PDB file of C-alpha atoms in Angstrom:
ATOM      1  CA  MET I   1      40.349  31.435 -47.001  1.00 82.00           C
ATOM      2  CA  THR I   2      40.152  27.796 -47.978  1.00 88.00           C
ATOM      3  CA  ILE I   3      38.907  26.889 -51.454  1.00 93.00           C
ATOM      4  CA  ILE I   4      37.712  23.397 -52.386  1.00 94.00           C
ATOM      5  CA  GLN I   5      37.366  22.985 -56.159  1.00 94.00           C
ATOM      6  CA  LYS I   6      34.558  20.862 -57.610  1.00 93.00           C
ATOM      7  CA  ASN I   7      33.111  18.116 -55.334  1.00 95.00           C
ATOM      8  CA  PHE I   8      29.565  19.545 -55.564  1.00 97.00           C
ATOM      9  CA  ASP I   9      28.251  15.979 -55.793  1.00 97.00           C
ATOM     10  CA  LYS I  10      29.621  15.369 -52.272  1.00 96.00           C
ATOM     11  CA  LEU I  11      27.561  18.186 -50.716  1.00 97.00           C
ATOM     12  CA  TYR I  12      24.244  17.779 -48.907  1.00 96.00           C
ATOM     13  CA  THR I  13      22.204  20.967 -49.219  1.00 96.00           C
ATOM     14  CA  ILE I  14      18.743  19.922 -47.972  1.00 94.00           C
ATOM     15  CA  ALA I  15      19.493  20.872 -44.343  1.00 88.00           C
ATOM     16  CA  SER I  16      21.283  24.079 -45.385  1.00 96.00           C
ATOM     17  CA  ASP I  17      20.242  27.696 -45.040  1.00 96.00           C
ATOM     18  CA  VAL I  18      21.158  29.852 -48.037  1.00 97.00           C
ATOM     19  CA  ALA I  19      21.064  33.610 -48.462  1.00 96.00           C
ATOM     20  CA  PRO I  20      20.284  35.571 -51.614  1.00 96.00           C
ATOM     21  CA  PRO I  21      23.165  35.479 -54.092  1.00 96.00           C
ATOM     22  CA  ILE I  22      25.805  38.121 -54.599  1.00 96.00           C
ATOM     23  CA  VAL I  23      26.144  38.485 -58.365  1.00 95.00           C
ATOM     24  CA  VAL I  24      28.925  40.295 -60.224  1.00 92.00           C
ATOM     25  CA  ASP I  25      28.965  39.850 -64.003  1.00 92.00           C
ATOM     26  CA  ASN I  26      28.844  36.061 -64.440  1.00 94.00           C
ATOM     27  CA  LYS I  27      30.038  35.107 -60.936  1.00 96.00           C
ATOM     28  CA  MET I  28      27.521  34.199 -58.251  1.00 97.00           C
ATOM     29  CA  VAL I  29      28.353  33.754 -54.567  1.00 97.00           C
ATOM     30  CA  ILE I  30      25.773  32.155 -52.277  1.00 97.00           C
ATOM     31  CA  PRO I  31      26.369  32.442 -48.521  1.00 97.00           C
ATOM     32  CA  ALA I  32      25.363  29.202 -46.770  1.00 97.00           C
ATOM     33  CA  ARG I  33      25.102  27.817 -43.254  1.00 96.00           C
ATOM     34  CA  ASN I  34      25.038  24.188 -42.130  1.00 96.00           C
ATOM     35  CA  LEU I  35      26.081  22.801 -45.505  1.00 96.00           C
ATOM     36  CA  GLY I  36      26.566  19.041 -45.357  1.00 96.00           C
ATOM     37  CA  ALA I  37      29.758  17.369 -46.577  1.00 96.00           C
ATOM     38  CA  ILE I  38      29.138  13.671 -47.129  1.00 95.00           C
ATOM     39  CA  PRO I  39      31.827  10.973 -46.873  1.00 95.00           C
ATOM     40  CA  GLY I  40      34.322  11.345 -49.713  1.00 93.00           C
ATOM     41  CA  HIS I  41      34.320  15.155 -49.645  1.00 95.00           C
ATOM     42  CA  PRO I  42      37.835  16.573 -48.997  1.00 94.00           C
ATOM     43  CA  LEU I  43      36.575  18.239 -45.780  1.00 91.00           C
ATOM     44  CA  ASN I  44      35.034  15.048 -44.419  1.00 91.00           C
ATOM     45  CA  PRO I  45      37.429  12.386 -43.115  1.00 86.00           C
ATOM     46  CA  ALA I  46      34.569  10.360 -41.564  1.00 83.00           C
ATOM     47  CA  PRO I  47      33.893   7.144 -43.484  1.00 86.00           C
ATOM     48  CA  GLN I  48      30.140   6.998 -42.771  1.00 91.00           C
ATOM     49  CA  GLU I  49      29.018  10.317 -41.302  1.00 93.00           C
ATOM     50  CA  THR I  50      27.887  13.567 -42.843  1.00 94.00           C
ATOM     51  CA  ILE I  51      29.442  16.637 -41.241  1.00 93.00           C
ATOM     52  CA  PHE I  52      27.952  20.117 -41.410  1.00 94.00           C
ATOM     53  CA  ILE I  53      29.954  23.245 -42.176  1.00 94.00           C
ATOM     54  CA  PRO I  54      28.707  26.149 -40.039  1.00 94.00           C
ATOM     55  CA  LYS I  55      29.460  28.892 -42.593  1.00 95.00           C
ATOM     56  CA  CYS I  56      30.696  28.843 -46.180  1.00 96.00           C
ATOM     57  CA  TYR I  57      30.150  30.249 -49.657  1.00 97.00           C
ATOM     58  CA  LEU I  58      29.034  28.383 -52.768  1.00 98.00           C
ATOM     59  CA  VAL I  59      30.787  30.083 -55.678  1.00 97.00           C
ATOM     60  CA  PHE I  60      29.698  29.614 -59.284  1.00 98.00           C
ATOM     61  CA  GLU I  61      31.748  31.144 -62.097  1.00 97.00           C
ATOM     62  CA  GLY I  62      30.590  31.468 -65.661  1.00 97.00           C
ATOM     63  CA  VAL I  63      26.917  31.427 -64.702  1.00 97.00           C
ATOM     64  CA  LYS I  64      24.528  30.969 -67.601  1.00 96.00           C
ATOM     65  CA  LYS I  65      21.269  30.385 -65.689  1.00 96.00           C
ATOM     66  CA  SER I  66      19.971  30.704 -62.120  1.00 97.00           C
ATOM     67  CA  ILE I  67      16.346  29.983 -61.224  1.00 98.00           C
ATOM     68  CA  ARG I  68      14.983  29.703 -57.666  1.00 97.00           C
ATOM     69  CA  GLU I  69      11.609  28.134 -56.955  1.00 96.00           C
ATOM     70  CA  LEU I  70      10.368  29.254 -53.515  1.00 95.00           C
ATOM     71  CA  TRP I  71       7.657  27.796 -51.259  1.00 92.00           C
ATOM     72  CA  HIS I  72       6.782  30.018 -48.286  1.00 87.00           C
ATOM     73  CA  TYR I  73       5.747  28.034 -45.206  1.00 80.00           C
ATOM     74  CA  VAL I  74       4.606  28.296 -41.588  1.00 74.00           C
ATOM     75  CA  ALA I  75       4.613  25.938 -38.617  1.00 71.00           C
ATOM     76  CA  ASP I  76       1.197  24.288 -38.316  1.00 77.00           C
ATOM     77  CA  PRO I  77       0.294  24.267 -35.491  1.00 77.00           C
ATOM     78  CA  PRO I  78       2.808  26.819 -34.128  1.00 77.00           C
ATOM     79  CA  GLU I  79       5.822  25.332 -32.313  1.00 77.00           C
ATOM     80  CA  SER I  80       4.885  21.833 -33.550  1.00 76.00           C
ATOM     81  CA  GLY I  81       7.775  21.188 -35.911  1.00 72.00           C
ATOM     82  CA  HIS I  82       5.236  20.462 -38.669  1.00 70.00           C
ATOM     83  CA  PHE I  83       5.100  22.827 -41.615  1.00 74.00           C
ATOM     84  CA  LYS I  84       2.774  23.678 -44.486  1.00 75.00           C
ATOM     85  CA  THR I  85       3.076  25.973 -47.460  1.00 75.00           C
ATOM     86  CA  VAL I  86       1.026  29.166 -47.265  1.00 77.00           C
ATOM     87  CA  GLU I  87       0.832  30.199 -50.902  1.00 79.00           C
ATOM     88  CA  PRO I  88       1.679  28.875 -54.349  1.00 80.00           C
ATOM     89  CA  SER I  89       5.344  28.686 -55.220  1.00 87.00           C
ATOM     90  CA  SER I  90       7.071  31.631 -56.864  1.00 92.00           C
ATOM     91  CA  SER I  91      10.095  31.792 -59.153  1.00 95.00           C
ATOM     92  CA  ILE I  92      13.048  34.151 -59.124  1.00 95.00           C
ATOM     93  CA  VAL I  93      15.213  34.297 -62.241  1.00 96.00           C
ATOM     94  CA  ASP I  94      18.641  35.847 -61.666  1.00 95.00           C
ATOM     95  CA  GLY I  95      20.514  37.582 -64.449  1.00 91.00           C
ATOM     96  CA  PRO I  96      20.794  38.238 -67.290  1.00 93.00           C
ATOM     97  CA  PHE I  97      24.329  36.880 -67.430  1.00 94.00           C
ATOM     98  CA  PRO I  98      26.957  37.643 -70.095  1.00 91.00           C
ATOM     99  CA  GLU I  99      27.279  34.997 -72.810  1.00 90.00           C
ATOM    100  CA  LEU I 100      30.461  32.929 -72.460  1.00 88.00           C
ATOM    101  CA  GLY I 101      30.266  30.228 -75.106  1.00 89.00           C
ATOM    102  CA  GLU I 102      31.809  27.623 -72.762  1.00 94.00           C
ATOM    103  CA  PRO I 103      30.169  24.344 -71.743  1.00 96.00           C
ATOM    104  CA  VAL I 104      28.263  24.506 -68.447  1.00 97.00           C
ATOM    105  CA  GLU I 105      27.329  22.045 -65.719  1.00 97.00           C
ATOM    106  CA  SER I 106      23.981  21.905 -63.962  1.00 98.00           C
ATOM    107  CA  PHE I 107      23.819  22.230 -60.161  1.00 98.00           C
ATOM    108  CA  LEU I 108      20.785  21.808 -57.887  1.00 98.00           C
ATOM    109  CA  ILE I 109      20.489  23.258 -54.390  1.00 98.00           C
ATOM    110  CA  GLU I 110      17.539  22.355 -52.169  1.00 97.00           C
ATOM    111  CA  GLY I 111      17.273  23.863 -48.710  1.00 96.00           C
ATOM    112  CA  VAL I 112      15.897  26.875 -46.877  1.00 94.00           C
ATOM    113  CA  MET I 113      16.179  30.395 -48.277  1.00 94.00           C
ATOM    114  CA  LEU I 114      16.842  32.879 -45.466  1.00 91.00           C
ATOM    115  CA  PHE I 115      15.309  35.864 -47.287  1.00 88.00           C
ATOM    116  CA  PRO I 116      12.620  35.616 -48.228  1.00 85.00           C
ATOM    117  CA  HIS I 117      12.142  32.768 -45.758  1.00 85.00           C
ATOM    118  CA  ALA I 118      11.035  29.778 -47.828  1.00 92.00           C
ATOM    119  CA  TRP I 119      11.950  26.312 -48.968  1.00 93.00           C
ATOM    120  CA  VAL I 120      14.023  26.621 -52.123  1.00 96.00           C
ATOM    121  CA  SER I 121      14.841  24.483 -55.118  1.00 97.00           C
ATOM    122  CA  TRP I 122      17.587  26.315 -57.018  1.00 98.00           C
ATOM    123  CA  GLU I 123      18.901  25.337 -60.430  1.00 98.00           C
ATOM    124  CA  ILE I 124      22.188  26.878 -61.547  1.00 98.00           C
ATOM    125  CA  GLU I 125      24.072  26.331 -64.791  1.00 97.00           C
ATOM    126  CA  SER I 126      27.693  27.472 -64.692  1.00 97.00           C
ATOM    127  CA  VAL I 127      31.124  26.741 -66.089  1.00 97.00           C
ATOM    128  CA  SER I 128      32.627  25.949 -62.674  1.00 97.00           C
ATOM    129  CA  PHE I 129      31.931  25.633 -58.951  1.00 98.00           C
ATOM    130  CA  TYR I 130      34.004  25.863 -55.798  1.00 97.00           C
ATOM    131  CA  LEU I 131      33.369  25.983 -52.068  1.00 97.00           C
ATOM    132  CA  GLU I 132      34.967  28.775 -50.068  1.00 95.00           C
ATOM    133  CA  LEU I 133      35.421  28.713 -46.291  1.00 93.00           C
ATOM    134  CA  ASP I 134      36.413  31.708 -44.217  1.00 77.00           C
ATOM    135  CA  SER I 135      39.324  31.700 -41.772  1.00 62.00           C
ATOM    136  CA  THR I 136      37.186  30.419 -38.867  1.00 62.00           C
ATOM    137  CA  ASN I 137      36.660  27.173 -40.796  1.00 50.00           C
ATOM    138  CA  GLN I 138      40.286  26.336 -41.599  1.00 44.00           C
ATOM    139  CA  PRO I 139      40.885  22.560 -41.867  1.00 43.00           C
ATOM    140  CA  ASN I 140      42.842  22.301 -38.599  1.00 39.00           C
ATOM    141  CA  PHE I 141      39.908  23.876 -36.708  1.00 38.00           C
ATOM    142  CA  ILE I 142      36.984  22.529 -38.707  1.00 40.00           C
ATOM    143  CA  GLU I 143      36.218  19.388 -36.694  1.00 39.00           C
ATOM    144  CA  LYS I 144      35.498  21.269 -33.454  1.00 36.00           C
ATOM    145  CA  ASP I 145      33.083  23.582 -35.284  1.00 38.00           C
ATOM    146  CA  LEU I 146      31.201  20.875 -37.168  1.00 39.00           C
ATOM    147  CA  ILE I 147      28.090  19.069 -36.063  1.00 36.00           C
ATOM    148  CA  GLN I 148      28.413  15.351 -36.724  1.00 35.00           C
ATOM    149  CA  VAL I 149      25.385  13.165 -37.401  1.00 35.00           C
ATOM    150  CA  ASN I 150      24.984   9.467 -38.086  1.00 28.00           C
TER     151      ASN I 150
END
C-alpha cells in the first residue's frame, strides 16, 4: 500500500467514478477509479498534464459530516454521448458520526457514483484525508497504468 497524506486540492474528481463509502466509526473509505492527479501532486511528475489513477481509495478520518447529492441520468438519445437527468436530485446523509471535538476541513467530490448510478456532488467534513493506492499502483509502476491527457 502507498499512502499520500493531504494534497486533496491537487486531485481532479470530476472524471472519477466513486463507489458507496465504507464507514467504520468516524472513518470513511471511498473506492475510486480514474481519479485525476493534477500537476504538483506527489504522484504526478508531469509539469502540465493531469494523470489518472486507475484504482485508489479516498480515506477520511474523523468524519463529522457526509452528504451526497445525486442526479440520476440517461443517455439522450441512446448511444449519443449526451445525457439528461431523469428525476429530481436526491440526498444521502451518511452517519451519524461520533463527536470528536477537533477542527475539521471541508472536502468536495464531484463525479459519477457507481451505485446508484448517478452524477454526485459529495460534501465531506473530516479531521484528515489521505489517498491510498493498492500494490498494483506502486510509484515505480504507476506511469504505465495511468492515462495521460493534455
